[in-house]
Amino acid sequence: MCSLPVPREPLRRVAVTGGTHGNEMCGIHLARQWLRAPGELQRPSFSAMPVLANPAATAACRRYMDRDLNRTFTLPFLNSTATPDDPYEVTRARELNELLGPKGTDQAFDFILDLHNTTANTGVCLISDSSQNSLNLHLCHYLQLQNPGLPCRLFEYNSPGMETYNLESVAKKGICLEMGPQPQGVLRADLFSRMRALVASILDFIELYNQGMAFPAFEIDIYRNLGKVDFPRTADGDLAGTVHPQLQDHDFEPLRPGEPIFKLFSGEDILYEGNSIVYPVFVNEAAYYEKHVAFLKSEKIRVSVPALPELTASSTLAP
Amino acid sequence: MCSLPVPREPLRRVAVTGGTHGNEMCGIHLARQWLRAPGELQRPSFSAMPVLANPAATAACRRYMDRDLNRTFTLPFLNSTATPDDPYEVTRARELNELLGPKGTDQAFDFILDLHNTTANTGVCLISDSSQNSLNLHLCHYLQLQNPGLPCRLFEYNSPGMETYNLESVAKKGICLEMGPQPQGVLRADLFSRMRALVASILDFIELYNQGMAFPAFEIDIYRNLGKVDFPRTADGDLAGTVHPQLQDHDFEPLRPGEPIFKLFSGEDILYEGNSIVYPVFVNEAAYYEKHVAFLKSEKIRVSVPALPELTASSTLAP
């Protein structure tokens, strides 16, 4: 009985969002399925709300219409005055902020789970905006324990203090579930079933959390973003090569100084020139060519996560 | 000396086209590379001309802007009067018809090799519009002999007599080289190198053909299109399921009556109800969702291909 009771709010207002990018098909078809039959998202202490986040881009089977919706949830976009010339995704971000936020306020949803696919061979990857978010680390650990054969990694994409811009940042807490590889515009049954099962596990975790269950302390490896690496390019900005076969499909595996990262069209190899081992993530993701990202470098960090003590009666009753 | 000399025209005017679909990246980057450095396409008897077929769709990294360019090379589109409201691809088809055709005339190019990628696990696949085209069968056989470890199949997509609509139909002869799996918008180094090597082999074959080499008779299995199978859908036309894991990635493998083809979101399997074995092709190709094609059924046929006799001096000198 050494852990002190802390104020821990149950997560009652939960949303599961798919189609934030209109060509990432698992989340799109899960959201549509749940909008027809929402029972699957019900738990004793809450019912998660399914949301199809970008209906226009989903109808067009494109990542976005005018700009990347998942980079649009910043306060300047959300709080600026609407005009008829606003990009579609700016308008849609404001609508979602009204539905699930407003961002940064007490009225905001408690938790958003945002579903994504990538063409990169990431396997199952949770993306979280800060390792300070103890809930997300417990959630990741829970999924690892539930699925011992399935690598499930946590990728921390931005530094504490940096302004958040993605959909789940509208809620008080949130996480992105990313699964790959799946081509844009393709729905693979294996990934669809796995994502569906993982969402069920995540909702089960929230239910246990809401019931007040204690979660013990543990240690976990996480991957922290160190920045992007662009493709090799010609003077005109065209590709001069692409990801090296030795790096392709090797997300989250160690990349050592001197190992090849690109194969030029001339046949020459480009080697990684850093000083230390890094862990590439989002290797050759289709949507990142325009962002000048061939892959992200990350560092692997061992993190000690304190226990989540049992929820006390007073906090269970908190509004 | 039992084979009779036949009038066999050398193929002098040859084009290699990429980017007919603007998000199929191997052909796009090969065409760009060859436009910068065309030497790779030269052979003693001809120089193939590289063409980026759909520049606007390539810049947007989309299959097409207004309509599928590779369904637009029919005489009604090519010969109708231009108007300012024409879809981009109709205008572009007319331009390509001027450059490489006109279709069906003596002025047309001798051969077009059109480069494509698919998200389906087709491996290397040559697509030809008729098994009557003895040149394409000899070409396929040549590639098989040159690459003994690499399955290289010939898919015959339309029946003799049906109007042709694709880019290579503008030339007197032509073939499409299709390679998968590769996500739309992604350039994989392994597929890029393999396609580049195969194009070199195809040009080598044309060179041998032009030099008058005799090619002996042989037998070959080809796959003939039997028609499309759509995804299971709800009353609203939404997907009700997707390709079954047992069929996914199994292009060109036998599908027997009673075997599963779709997994519904309800969990139920949909079985193949045909009477005989078929060979699915383009299984779960991203671009075919909108065409209501989950896969094409094909039959596997053994074809006897007569020898191409040695080119006689008189035909070598033919214009």
XYZ file of C-alpha atoms in Angstrom:
638
model
C 0.000 0.000 0.000
C 2.878 2.331 -0.756
C 1.338 4.054 -3.758
C -0.513 7.237 -3.004
C -3.966 7.739 -4.453
C -3.757 10.408 -7.179
C -6.584 12.289 -8.810
C -7.345 10.038 -11.769
C -10.298 10.934 -13.929
C -12.186 8.151 -15.679
C -12.372 8.469 -19.467
C -16.074 8.708 -20.227
C -16.138 10.616 -23.502
C -14.090 8.613 -25.962
C -13.984 8.878 -29.785
C -12.475 6.473 -32.302
C -11.664 8.283 -35.537
C -10.899 6.790 -38.936
C -10.353 8.366 -42.335
C -8.367 11.334 -41.056
C -6.428 10.492 -44.213
C -8.908 9.530 -46.916
C -6.868 6.703 -48.470
C -5.926 4.794 -45.279
C -8.522 2.127 -45.554
C -8.592 0.190 -42.253
C -9.791 3.121 -40.155
C -12.206 4.238 -42.871
C -13.983 0.898 -43.078
C -13.891 0.332 -39.325
C -15.498 3.755 -38.759
C -18.164 3.028 -41.390
C -18.825 -0.376 -39.885
C -19.177 1.104 -36.375
C -21.411 3.912 -37.606
C -23.760 1.156 -38.881
C -23.334 -1.029 -35.755
C -21.877 0.908 -32.800
C -22.329 -1.902 -30.247
C -18.745 -3.046 -30.683
C -17.527 0.231 -29.159
C -19.607 -0.071 -25.971
C -18.136 -0.898 -22.598
C -19.859 -0.785 -19.177
C -18.437 2.626 -18.245
C -18.515 4.355 -21.652
C -19.459 4.112 -25.322
C -16.826 5.262 -27.766
C -18.144 7.418 -30.596
C -17.052 6.465 -34.121
C -16.166 9.387 -36.395
C -15.257 9.441 -40.087
C -12.853 12.339 -39.862
C -12.373 13.445 -43.496
C -15.456 12.425 -45.507
C -14.559 14.409 -48.664
C -11.053 12.952 -48.923
C -12.451 9.493 -48.145
C -14.983 9.816 -50.977
C -12.148 10.852 -53.315
C -9.804 8.159 -51.882
C -7.116 10.790 -51.388
C -5.084 11.672 -48.312
C -6.655 15.147 -48.268
C -8.433 17.605 -50.534
C -6.597 20.886 -49.860
C -4.162 20.298 -47.005
C -3.232 17.528 -44.560
C -6.063 17.456 -41.994
C -3.792 15.839 -39.432
C -1.521 18.914 -39.438
C -4.392 21.370 -39.047
C -5.453 21.130 -35.395
C -3.425 24.109 -34.187
C -5.025 26.978 -32.328
C -4.352 29.505 -35.135
C -6.368 27.355 -37.571
C -9.043 26.367 -35.057
C -9.634 29.860 -33.676
C -9.350 31.999 -36.799
C -12.488 33.484 -38.364
C -14.038 31.272 -41.026
C -14.045 32.571 -44.595
C -15.572 31.096 -47.761
C -12.066 30.535 -49.161
C -10.865 28.358 -46.281
C -9.274 25.083 -47.385
C -11.692 22.174 -46.880
C -9.567 20.648 -44.133
C -9.443 23.909 -42.146
C -13.246 23.975 -42.135
C -13.382 20.293 -41.244
C -10.828 20.736 -38.422
C -13.065 23.426 -36.899
C -16.083 21.112 -37.150
C -14.176 18.293 -35.442
C -12.958 20.743 -32.814
C -16.577 21.649 -32.095
C -17.590 17.982 -31.962
C -14.667 16.648 -29.913
C -13.119 19.751 -28.300
C -12.719 22.607 -28.019
C -9.028 21.821 -27.821
C -7.457 22.737 -24.504
C -10.759 23.159 -22.645
C -12.587 21.177 -19.969
C -15.365 20.501 -22.473
C -13.067 18.491 -24.726
C -13.441 14.725 -25.101
C -11.427 12.676 -22.616
C -9.723 10.473 -25.212
C -9.396 10.201 -28.985
C -8.031 7.083 -30.653
C -7.105 7.989 -34.242
C -6.604 5.139 -36.738
C -4.008 5.250 -39.523
C -2.254 3.080 -42.099
C 1.138 3.484 -43.665
C 2.857 1.970 -46.690
C 5.909 1.481 -44.449
C 6.552 -1.819 -42.715
C 5.929 -0.452 -39.229
C 3.816 -3.317 -37.959
C 1.716 -2.073 -35.044
C 2.845 1.327 -33.833
C 1.314 3.681 -31.313
C 2.171 7.323 -31.874
C 2.115 9.556 -28.875
C 3.049 13.189 -28.493
C 5.040 12.905 -25.317
C 6.615 10.235 -23.185
C 5.309 12.220 -20.228
C 1.923 10.760 -21.067
C 1.946 7.898 -18.613
C -1.490 6.679 -19.740
C -0.237 6.000 -23.281
C 2.759 4.068 -21.997
C 0.505 1.909 -19.814
C -1.771 1.399 -22.805
C 1.161 0.298 -24.989
C 2.389 -2.064 -22.272
C -1.114 -3.514 -21.924
C -1.255 -4.232 -25.678
C 2.193 -5.842 -25.540
C 1.070 -8.128 -22.705
C -2.165 -8.987 -24.514
C -0.360 -9.756 -27.791
C 2.956 -11.394 -26.889
C 3.770 -12.421 -30.468
C 3.007 -9.038 -31.989
C 5.602 -6.256 -31.845
C 3.799 -3.121 -30.671
C 6.040 -0.063 -30.479
C 5.506 3.416 -29.157
C 6.842 6.228 -31.300
C 7.089 9.658 -29.727
C 6.884 12.084 -32.600
C 7.338 15.494 -31.041
C 9.150 17.148 -28.188
C 7.394 18.359 -25.072
C 6.455 22.003 -25.488
C 6.052 21.852 -29.267
C 2.562 22.832 -30.452
C 0.458 19.781 -31.237
C -1.320 19.707 -34.580
C -2.981 16.330 -34.967
C -6.541 15.184 -34.477
C -6.130 13.469 -31.121
C -4.657 16.672 -29.662
C -8.197 18.084 -29.646
C -9.055 15.772 -26.712
C -7.564 15.825 -23.217
C -5.702 12.625 -23.987
C -5.280 10.562 -27.077
C -3.155 8.308 -29.194
C -2.724 7.325 -32.818
C -2.745 3.669 -33.840
C -0.669 3.235 -36.994
C -0.453 -0.042 -38.918
C 1.555 -1.001 -41.973
C 2.394 -2.001 -44.567
C -0.778 -1.407 -46.536
C -0.911 0.424 -49.871
C -3.020 3.564 -50.020
C -6.501 2.738 -51.278
C -6.228 -0.973 -50.430
C -8.039 -2.780 -47.604
C -6.201 -5.901 -46.494
C -8.283 -8.331 -44.435
C -5.349 -9.243 -42.185
C -4.621 -5.642 -41.174
C -8.338 -4.830 -40.878
C -8.923 -7.706 -38.430
C -5.816 -6.910 -36.425
C -6.702 -3.243 -36.108
C -10.237 -4.148 -35.065
C -8.905 -6.489 -32.369
C -6.418 -3.882 -31.153
C -9.129 -1.217 -30.888
C -11.168 -3.684 -28.809
C -8.144 -4.200 -26.536
C -7.623 -0.449 -26.197
C -11.266 0.017 -25.186
C -10.872 -2.872 -22.705
C -7.849 -1.093 -21.229
C -9.846 2.134 -20.852
C -12.617 0.134 -19.177
C -10.159 -1.344 -16.655
C -8.718 2.115 -16.099
C -12.196 3.502 -15.499
C -13.015 0.646 -13.125
C -10.085 1.785 -11.017
C -7.742 -1.133 -11.574
C -4.155 -0.651 -10.427
C -1.480 -1.010 -13.131
C 1.997 -1.882 -11.831
C 5.202 -0.055 -12.762
C 7.295 -1.396 -15.671
C 10.109 -0.559 -18.049
C 9.578 -0.164 -21.798
C 11.569 0.743 -24.895
C 10.169 3.658 -26.818
C 11.324 5.327 -30.036
C 11.806 9.097 -29.989
C 11.807 11.080 -33.242
C 15.173 12.637 -34.110
C 14.134 14.249 -37.394
C 13.654 13.512 -41.048
C 15.940 12.348 -43.847
C 14.985 13.379 -47.406
C 15.485 11.352 -50.576
C 18.528 12.109 -52.710
C 17.436 14.609 -55.361
C 18.641 16.147 -58.613
C 19.210 19.895 -58.940
C 15.602 20.133 -60.197
C 14.254 18.450 -57.089
C 13.409 15.163 -58.828
C 14.333 11.924 -57.088
C 17.907 10.852 -57.841
C 17.395 7.501 -56.141
C 15.233 5.759 -53.593
C 15.415 3.858 -50.318
C 18.108 1.180 -50.405
C 16.904 -2.436 -50.498
C 18.804 -3.060 -47.240
C 16.768 -0.367 -45.487
C 13.416 -0.917 -47.232
C 10.918 -2.723 -44.952
C 13.310 -2.505 -41.958
C 11.427 0.023 -39.839
C 12.447 0.051 -36.170
C 15.607 -1.974 -36.872
C 19.023 -0.515 -35.993
C 20.776 1.505 -38.702
C 24.508 1.759 -38.090
C 26.898 4.406 -39.399
C 28.236 3.307 -42.782
C 25.225 1.201 -43.717
C 23.443 2.018 -47.002
C 20.284 4.103 -46.918
C 19.730 5.025 -50.592
C 20.354 3.463 -53.990
C 20.923 6.149 -56.607
C 19.620 5.611 -60.135
C 23.278 5.754 -61.178
C 23.778 2.543 -59.199
C 25.779 4.185 -56.410
C 24.922 3.592 -52.736
C 24.490 6.438 -50.247
C 25.622 5.476 -46.749
C 24.331 6.638 -43.401
C 26.852 9.120 -42.073
C 25.610 9.660 -38.520
C 27.727 8.981 -35.453
C 25.475 6.531 -33.683
C 22.858 3.879 -34.220
C 19.406 5.193 -35.114
C 16.089 3.413 -35.709
C 14.404 4.428 -38.973
C 10.617 4.711 -38.925
C 8.145 5.387 -41.764
C 10.633 4.093 -44.296
C 9.351 4.941 -47.800
C 5.883 6.083 -46.760
C 4.033 7.203 -49.913
C 2.514 10.303 -48.346
C 5.869 11.624 -47.150
C 7.511 12.118 -50.556
C 5.854 15.532 -50.798
C 7.004 16.307 -47.253
C 10.584 15.477 -48.296
C 10.777 12.568 -45.878
C 12.302 9.250 -46.974
C 12.301 8.128 -43.336
C 12.386 9.465 -39.813
C 15.344 8.729 -37.580
C 14.551 7.784 -34.023
C 16.471 6.864 -30.913
C 15.465 3.891 -28.788
C 15.077 4.819 -25.142
C 14.405 2.680 -22.094
C 11.754 4.356 -19.967
C 10.672 3.531 -16.407
C 6.962 4.024 -16.039
C 5.512 4.454 -12.534
C 2.509 2.431 -11.419
C -0.995 3.696 -11.967
C -2.420 3.155 -8.495
C -5.899 1.887 -7.856
C -8.543 4.489 -8.474
C -10.005 5.768 -5.229
C -13.737 6.092 -4.674
C -13.550 9.873 -4.627
C -11.820 10.078 -7.968
C -14.201 7.504 -9.483
C -16.989 9.896 -8.670
C -15.200 12.885 -10.117
C -17.223 14.574 -12.866
C 15.487 -25.047 -93.671
C 11.821 -25.979 -93.436
C 10.507 -22.611 -92.261
C 9.350 -20.285 -94.970
C 10.577 -16.720 -94.994
C 7.684 -14.443 -94.026
C 7.467 -10.686 -94.421
C 8.867 -9.579 -91.102
C 9.381 -5.874 -90.596
C 12.134 -4.713 -88.278
C 10.978 -2.540 -85.388
C 12.779 0.745 -85.900
C 10.497 3.229 -84.191
C 10.127 2.098 -80.608
C 8.827 4.047 -77.574
C 9.072 3.181 -73.895
C 6.353 4.946 -71.937
C 6.092 5.455 -68.168
C 3.663 7.421 -66.037
C 0.589 6.477 -68.052
C -0.796 6.260 -64.520
C 0.681 9.107 -62.495
C 1.199 7.186 -59.235
C 2.942 4.078 -60.629
C 6.432 5.082 -59.769
C 8.841 2.676 -61.508
C 7.904 3.732 -65.038
C 7.754 7.394 -64.038
C 11.278 7.464 -62.656
C 12.664 5.273 -65.422
C 11.171 7.611 -68.055
C 12.589 10.659 -66.251
C 15.978 8.993 -65.944
C 16.009 8.099 -69.675
C 14.871 11.583 -70.691
C 18.005 12.855 -68.886
C 20.256 10.064 -70.232
C 18.732 8.270 -73.230
C 21.824 6.166 -74.034
C 20.441 3.193 -72.113
C 17.652 2.858 -74.697
C 19.971 2.704 -77.720
C 20.641 -0.464 -79.663
C 22.496 -0.842 -82.981
C 19.313 -0.999 -85.081
C 17.127 1.511 -83.199
C 16.884 3.974 -80.311
C 13.793 3.685 -78.172
C 12.182 7.007 -77.304
C 11.304 7.576 -73.632
C 7.937 9.251 -72.998
C 6.356 10.439 -69.759
C 2.795 9.706 -70.746
C 0.697 11.624 -68.209
C 2.748 14.564 -66.882
C -0.143 16.296 -65.064
C -1.181 13.158 -63.152
C 2.477 12.410 -62.419
C 2.973 15.896 -60.950
C -0.121 15.348 -58.781
C 0.904 11.754 -57.962
C -2.551 10.533 -58.964
C -3.587 7.802 -61.388
C -5.297 10.403 -63.600
C -6.717 13.907 -63.460
C -10.115 13.506 -65.177
C -10.334 9.983 -66.573
C -8.110 6.903 -66.918
C -5.672 7.730 -69.762
C -5.106 4.038 -70.417
C -8.785 3.610 -71.355
C -8.839 6.602 -73.693
C -7.037 5.452 -76.853
C -10.178 4.528 -78.785
C -10.908 5.986 -82.206
C -13.979 7.937 -81.002
C -11.819 9.812 -78.455
C -8.814 10.174 -80.756
C -10.737 11.356 -83.802
C -13.394 13.598 -82.243
C -13.083 17.369 -82.542
C -11.198 18.986 -79.688
C -13.157 21.336 -77.405
C -11.962 23.489 -74.470
C -13.998 21.308 -72.097
C -12.283 18.038 -73.038
C -11.030 16.048 -70.055
C -7.256 16.420 -69.647
C -6.610 12.786 -70.567
C -8.615 13.031 -73.796
C -6.426 15.941 -74.881
C -3.297 14.075 -73.786
C -4.383 10.902 -75.635
C -4.693 12.941 -78.833
C -1.208 14.407 -78.285
C 0.267 10.943 -77.755
C -1.607 9.687 -80.805
C 0.041 12.453 -82.835
C 3.460 11.637 -81.377
C 3.288 7.837 -81.585
C 0.473 7.130 -84.048
C -1.867 7.859 -85.613
C -3.398 4.634 -84.377
C -4.109 2.144 -87.131
C -1.985 3.898 -89.771
C 1.324 3.109 -91.458
C 2.811 6.208 -89.816
C 2.370 4.767 -86.325
C 5.334 3.679 -84.215
C 6.386 0.055 -84.677
C 6.344 -0.842 -80.989
C 5.316 0.704 -77.648
C 6.428 -0.778 -74.344
C 4.207 0.708 -71.610
C 5.412 0.404 -67.983
C 3.030 -0.109 -65.062
C 2.930 -1.028 -61.382
C 0.182 -2.646 -59.382
C -0.496 -3.047 -55.671
C -1.333 -6.695 -56.437
C 1.259 -9.418 -56.005
C 1.534 -10.141 -59.720
C 5.309 -10.344 -59.890
C 6.404 -9.719 -63.479
C 3.488 -9.791 -65.881
C 3.295 -8.932 -69.549
C -0.127 -7.790 -70.698
C -0.977 -8.347 -74.310
C -4.185 -7.765 -76.178
C -4.295 -10.983 -78.113
C -2.656 -14.360 -78.078
C -2.557 -14.037 -81.859
C 0.328 -11.647 -81.365
C 3.151 -14.054 -81.925
C 5.824 -11.396 -81.315
C 4.635 -10.841 -77.732
C 4.669 -14.561 -77.006
C 8.235 -14.843 -78.312
C 9.165 -11.820 -76.208
C 7.658 -13.402 -73.071
C 9.455 -16.667 -73.779
C 12.729 -14.794 -74.287
C 12.347 -13.085 -70.875
C 11.563 -16.438 -69.247
C 14.730 -17.960 -70.725
C 16.796 -14.939 -69.686
C 15.422 -14.975 -66.108
C 14.955 -18.633 -65.138
C 14.260 -17.864 -61.453
C 11.740 -15.123 -62.121
C 8.128 -16.012 -62.957
C 7.152 -13.938 -65.973
C 3.571 -14.477 -67.080
C 1.601 -13.292 -70.054
C -1.907 -12.078 -69.358
C -4.222 -11.646 -72.303
C -6.727 -9.044 -71.223
C -9.166 -8.767 -74.103
C -10.741 -10.900 -76.772
C -9.786 -10.661 -80.416
C -12.075 -8.219 -82.193
C -12.756 -6.067 -79.109
C -11.742 -2.414 -79.602
C -8.387 -1.677 -77.980
C -8.183 1.332 -75.669
C -4.742 1.377 -74.115
C -1.630 3.369 -74.902
C 0.338 0.646 -76.681
C -2.580 0.121 -79.075
C -1.537 3.376 -80.768
C 1.513 1.605 -82.231
C 1.549 -1.259 -84.723
C 2.659 -3.613 -81.978
C 3.133 -3.236 -78.286
C 3.012 -4.713 -74.840
C 2.512 -3.603 -71.248
C 5.027 -4.583 -68.570
C 3.255 -4.746 -65.205
C 5.104 -5.284 -61.916
C 3.812 -5.665 -58.377
C 3.359 -5.407 -55.539
C 4.253 -1.760 -55.086
C 2.040 0.781 -53.313
C 0.866 3.754 -55.341
C 3.213 6.692 -54.833
C 6.101 4.523 -53.590
C 9.298 3.729 -55.481
C 10.884 0.471 -54.320
C 14.522 0.025 -55.350
C 14.087 -3.716 -55.929
C 11.206 -3.287 -58.386
C 12.867 -0.294 -60.045
C 16.067 -2.264 -60.755
C 14.159 -5.306 -61.952
C 11.985 -3.281 -64.308
C 15.042 -1.501 -65.667
C 16.772 -4.843 -66.334
C 13.653 -6.262 -67.979
C 13.310 -3.243 -70.266
C 16.954 -3.765 -71.282
C 16.163 -7.419 -72.062
C 13.103 -6.437 -74.086
C 15.178 -3.991 -76.145
C 17.809 -6.727 -76.602
C 15.069 -9.027 -77.891
C 13.907 -6.373 -80.361
C 17.520 -5.948 -81.483
C 17.852 -9.703 -82.133
C 14.528 -9.636 -83.949
C 15.701 -6.723 -86.079
C 18.985 -8.487 -86.786
C 16.930 -11.280 -88.294
C 17.625 -13.997 -85.755
C 15.443 -17.086 -85.965
C 13.406 -17.908 -82.841
C 12.369 -21.564 -82.546
C 8.848 -22.769 -81.830
C 7.838 -23.448 -78.202
C 4.896 -24.043 -75.912
C 3.897 -21.596 -73.174
C 1.176 -21.166 -70.557
C -0.710 -17.916 -70.831
C -3.538 -16.488 -68.730
C -6.673 -15.322 -70.542
C -9.053 -12.875 -68.866
C -12.474 -14.351 -68.025
C -13.963 -11.236 -66.430
C -14.115 -9.319 -63.180
C -15.351 -10.130 -59.692
C -16.530 -7.187 -57.564
C -16.150 -6.794 -53.804
C -19.117 -7.729 -51.619
C -21.072 -4.521 -50.994
C -23.840 -3.154 -48.781
C -27.110 -1.889 -50.258
C -25.497 1.588 -50.308
C -22.561 0.342 -52.379
C -20.053 0.503 -49.509
C -17.676 -2.412 -49.064
C -19.184 -5.182 -46.937
C -15.873 -7.030 -46.772
C -12.591 -7.398 -48.574
C -10.366 -9.971 -50.253
C -9.956 -13.078 -48.110
C -6.516 -13.616 -46.529
C -6.299 -16.952 -48.370
C -6.658 -15.163 -51.727
C -4.728 -11.970 -50.918
C -1.255 -11.978 -52.552
C -2.031 -15.214 -54.463
C -2.245 -13.805 -57.988
C -1.875 -16.429 -60.732
C -2.404 -19.311 -58.283
C -5.293 -21.734 -58.824
C -8.616 -20.873 -57.151
C -10.847 -23.898 -56.764
C -14.634 -23.984 -56.388
C -15.507 -23.748 -52.688
C -12.373 -21.845 -51.679
C -12.823 -18.510 -49.864
C -12.513 -15.285 -51.849
C -13.883 -12.624 -49.450
C -13.987 -12.033 -45.717
C -17.083 -10.028 -44.766
C -16.845 -7.488 -41.945
C -19.415 -9.673 -40.193
C -16.744 -12.373 -40.043
C -18.408 -14.621 -42.625
C -16.457 -16.067 -45.565
C -17.686 -15.821 -49.153
C -16.681 -18.845 -51.236
C -15.897 -19.079 -54.921
C -18.911 -20.653 -56.580
C -17.596 -21.269 -60.084
C -17.523 -24.703 -61.689
C -13.848 -24.902 -62.515
C -10.419 -23.725 -61.449
C -9.609 -20.127 -62.325
C -6.455 -18.042 -61.828
C -7.117 -14.683 -60.111
C -5.070 -11.713 -61.315
C -4.883 -8.131 -60.012
C -6.065 -9.288 -56.606
C -6.904 -6.198 -54.493
C -5.427 -3.607 -56.869
C -6.028 -0.156 -55.340
C -7.064 1.487 -58.606
C -9.724 -1.109 -59.351
C -11.996 -0.450 -56.356
C -13.673 2.344 -58.331
C -13.988 0.005 -61.322
C -15.759 -2.530 -59.082
C -13.008 -5.103 -59.536
C -11.692 -7.066 -56.560
C -9.862 -9.366 -58.961
C -9.963 -10.656 -62.506
C -10.551 -14.332 -63.160
C -8.397 -15.917 -65.821
C -7.979 -19.321 -67.401
C -4.578 -20.862 -67.913
C -4.055 -22.014 -71.471
C -1.206 -23.920 -73.076
C -0.333 -22.290 -76.381
C 1.897 -23.605 -79.185
C 3.823 -20.770 -80.717
C 5.306 -21.258 -84.201
C 8.907 -20.368 -84.901
C 9.873 -16.908 -86.051
C 12.047 -17.800 -89.012
C 15.242 -16.019 -89.807
C 14.672 -12.595 -91.322
C 15.483 -12.612 -94.999
C 17.560 -9.900 -96.612
C 14.579 -8.560 -98.533
C 12.468 -8.093 -95.433
C 15.394 -6.545 -93.537
C 15.428 -3.907 -96.213
C 11.709 -3.330 -96.068
C 10.845 0.279 -95.175
